[in-house]
Short mmCIF file of N, CA and C in Angstrom, two decimals:
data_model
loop_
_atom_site.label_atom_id
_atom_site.label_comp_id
_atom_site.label_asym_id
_atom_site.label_seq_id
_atom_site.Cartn_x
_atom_site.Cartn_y
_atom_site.Cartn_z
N UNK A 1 0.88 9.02 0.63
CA UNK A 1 1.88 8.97 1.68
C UNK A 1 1.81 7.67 2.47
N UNK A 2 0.64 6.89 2.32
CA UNK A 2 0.46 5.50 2.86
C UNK A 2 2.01 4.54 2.34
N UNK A 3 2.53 4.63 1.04
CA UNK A 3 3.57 4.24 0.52
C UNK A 3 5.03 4.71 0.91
N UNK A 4 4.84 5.20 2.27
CA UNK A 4 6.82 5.72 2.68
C UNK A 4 7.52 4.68 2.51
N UNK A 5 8.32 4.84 2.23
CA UNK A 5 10.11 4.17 1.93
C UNK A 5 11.34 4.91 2.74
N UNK A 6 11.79 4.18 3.24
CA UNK A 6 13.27 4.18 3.81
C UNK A 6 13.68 4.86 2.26
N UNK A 7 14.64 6.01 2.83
CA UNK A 7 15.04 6.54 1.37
C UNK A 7 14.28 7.88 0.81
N UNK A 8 12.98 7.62 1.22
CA UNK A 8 11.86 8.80 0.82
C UNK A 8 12.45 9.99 0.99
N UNK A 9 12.71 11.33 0.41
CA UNK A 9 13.00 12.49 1.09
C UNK A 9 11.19 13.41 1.04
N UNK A 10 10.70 13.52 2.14
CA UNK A 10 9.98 14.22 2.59
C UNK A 10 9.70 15.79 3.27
N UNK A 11 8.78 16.51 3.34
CA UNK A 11 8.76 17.22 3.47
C UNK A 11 7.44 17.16 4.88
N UNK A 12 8.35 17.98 6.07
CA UNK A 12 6.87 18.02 6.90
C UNK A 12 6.21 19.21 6.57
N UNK A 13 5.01 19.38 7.78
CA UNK A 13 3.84 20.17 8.49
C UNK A 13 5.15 21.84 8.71
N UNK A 14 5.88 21.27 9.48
CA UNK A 14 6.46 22.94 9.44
C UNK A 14 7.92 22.82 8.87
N UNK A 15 8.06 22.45 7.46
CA UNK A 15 9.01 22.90 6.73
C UNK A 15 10.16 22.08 6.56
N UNK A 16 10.27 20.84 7.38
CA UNK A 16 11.48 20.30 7.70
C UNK A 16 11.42 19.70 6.53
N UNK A 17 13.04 19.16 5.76
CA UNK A 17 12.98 18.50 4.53
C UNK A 17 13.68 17.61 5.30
N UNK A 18 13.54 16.20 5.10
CA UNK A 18 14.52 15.03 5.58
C UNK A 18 14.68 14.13 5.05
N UNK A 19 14.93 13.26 4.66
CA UNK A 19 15.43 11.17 4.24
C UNK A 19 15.03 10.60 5.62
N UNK A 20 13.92 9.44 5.25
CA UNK A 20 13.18 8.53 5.71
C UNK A 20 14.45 7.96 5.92
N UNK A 21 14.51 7.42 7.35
CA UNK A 21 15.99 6.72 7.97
C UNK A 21 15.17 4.98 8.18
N UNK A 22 14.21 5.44 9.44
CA UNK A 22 13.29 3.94 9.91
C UNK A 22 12.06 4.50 9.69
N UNK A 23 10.80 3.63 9.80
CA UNK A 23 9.51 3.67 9.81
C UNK A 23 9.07 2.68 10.96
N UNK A 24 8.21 3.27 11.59
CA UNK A 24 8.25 2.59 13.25
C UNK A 24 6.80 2.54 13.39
N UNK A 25 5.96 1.11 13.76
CA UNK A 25 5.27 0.46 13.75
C UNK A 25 3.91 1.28 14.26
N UNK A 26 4.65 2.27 15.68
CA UNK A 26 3.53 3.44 16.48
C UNK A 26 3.10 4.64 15.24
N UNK A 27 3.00 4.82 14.23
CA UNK A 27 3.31 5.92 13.21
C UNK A 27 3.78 6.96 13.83
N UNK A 28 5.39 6.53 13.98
CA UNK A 28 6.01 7.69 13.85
C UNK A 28 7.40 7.29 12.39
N UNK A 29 8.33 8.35 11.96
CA UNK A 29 9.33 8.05 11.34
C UNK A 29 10.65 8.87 12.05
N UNK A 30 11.63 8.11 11.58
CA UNK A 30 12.98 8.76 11.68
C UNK A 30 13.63 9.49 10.37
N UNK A 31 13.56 10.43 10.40
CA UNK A 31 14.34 11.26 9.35
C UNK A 31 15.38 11.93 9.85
N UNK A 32 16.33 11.60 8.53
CA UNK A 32 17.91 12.29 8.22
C UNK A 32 17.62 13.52 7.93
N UNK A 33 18.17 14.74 8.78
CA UNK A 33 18.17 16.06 8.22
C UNK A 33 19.77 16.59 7.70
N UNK A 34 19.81 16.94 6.98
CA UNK A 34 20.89 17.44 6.05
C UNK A 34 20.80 18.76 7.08
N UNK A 35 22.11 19.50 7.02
CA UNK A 35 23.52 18.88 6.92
C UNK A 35 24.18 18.36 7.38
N UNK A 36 23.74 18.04 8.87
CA UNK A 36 24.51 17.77 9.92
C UNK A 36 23.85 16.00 9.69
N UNK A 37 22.99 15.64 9.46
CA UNK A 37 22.44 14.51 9.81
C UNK A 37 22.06 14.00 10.92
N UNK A 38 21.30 15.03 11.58
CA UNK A 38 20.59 15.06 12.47
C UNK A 38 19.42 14.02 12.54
N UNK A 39 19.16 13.11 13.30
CA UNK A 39 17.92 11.96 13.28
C UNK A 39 16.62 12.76 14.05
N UNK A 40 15.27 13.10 13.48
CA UNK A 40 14.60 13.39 14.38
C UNK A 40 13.21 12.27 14.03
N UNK A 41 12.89 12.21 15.14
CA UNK A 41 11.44 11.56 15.55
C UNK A 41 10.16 12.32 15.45
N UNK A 42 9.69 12.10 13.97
CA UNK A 42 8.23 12.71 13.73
C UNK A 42 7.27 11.73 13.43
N UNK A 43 5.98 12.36 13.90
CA UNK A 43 4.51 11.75 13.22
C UNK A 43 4.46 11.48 12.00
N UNK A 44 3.76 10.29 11.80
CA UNK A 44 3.74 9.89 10.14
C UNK A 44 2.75 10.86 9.79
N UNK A 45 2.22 11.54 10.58
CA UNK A 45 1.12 12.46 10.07
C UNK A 45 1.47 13.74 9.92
N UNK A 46 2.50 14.29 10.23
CA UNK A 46 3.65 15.17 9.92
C UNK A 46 3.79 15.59 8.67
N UNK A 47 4.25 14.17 8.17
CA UNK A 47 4.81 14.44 6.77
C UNK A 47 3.61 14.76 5.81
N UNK A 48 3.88 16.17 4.96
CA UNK A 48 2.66 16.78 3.89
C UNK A 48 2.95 15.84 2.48
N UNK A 49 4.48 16.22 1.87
CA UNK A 49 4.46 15.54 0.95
C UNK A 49 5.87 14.98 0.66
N UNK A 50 6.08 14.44 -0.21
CA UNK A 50 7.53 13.66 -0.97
C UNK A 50 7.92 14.46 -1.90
N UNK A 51 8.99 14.87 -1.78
CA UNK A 51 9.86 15.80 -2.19
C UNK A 51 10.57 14.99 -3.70
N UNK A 52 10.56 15.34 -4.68
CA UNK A 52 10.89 14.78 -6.00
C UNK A 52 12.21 15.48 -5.99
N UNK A 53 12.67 14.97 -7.51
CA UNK A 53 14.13 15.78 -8.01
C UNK A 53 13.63 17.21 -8.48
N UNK A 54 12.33 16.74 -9.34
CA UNK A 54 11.59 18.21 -9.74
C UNK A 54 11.76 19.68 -8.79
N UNK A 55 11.04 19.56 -7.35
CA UNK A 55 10.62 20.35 -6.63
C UNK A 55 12.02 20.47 -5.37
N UNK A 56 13.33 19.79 -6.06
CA UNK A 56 14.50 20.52 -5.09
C UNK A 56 15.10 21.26 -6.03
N UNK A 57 15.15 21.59 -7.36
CA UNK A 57 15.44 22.05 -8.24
C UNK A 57 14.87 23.59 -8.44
#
């Protein structure tokens, strides 16, 4: 997870699935939440794992 990308779709600590929007210098990130596209402000330590094509399937 040291490797986030703008673009990443991630998965946090309690469930949230989102798209890496910014990556911000304090470790935190901005993620896109579907559907609405909601921006929220989480801990880079938040995020558990990276969500593949595999595991939305």
């Amino acid at each position: 997870l040291k490797d986030l990308q703008n673009g990443n779709v991630v998965l946090t600590s309690v469930g949230i699935v989102g798209t890496v929007v910014t990556i911000n210098n304090d470790d935190t990130l901005i993620l896109r939440v579907r559907p609405d596209n909601v921006k929220l402000q989480v801990a880079r330590s938040a995020i558990t794992s990276l969500v593949t094509e595999e595991k939305k399937t």
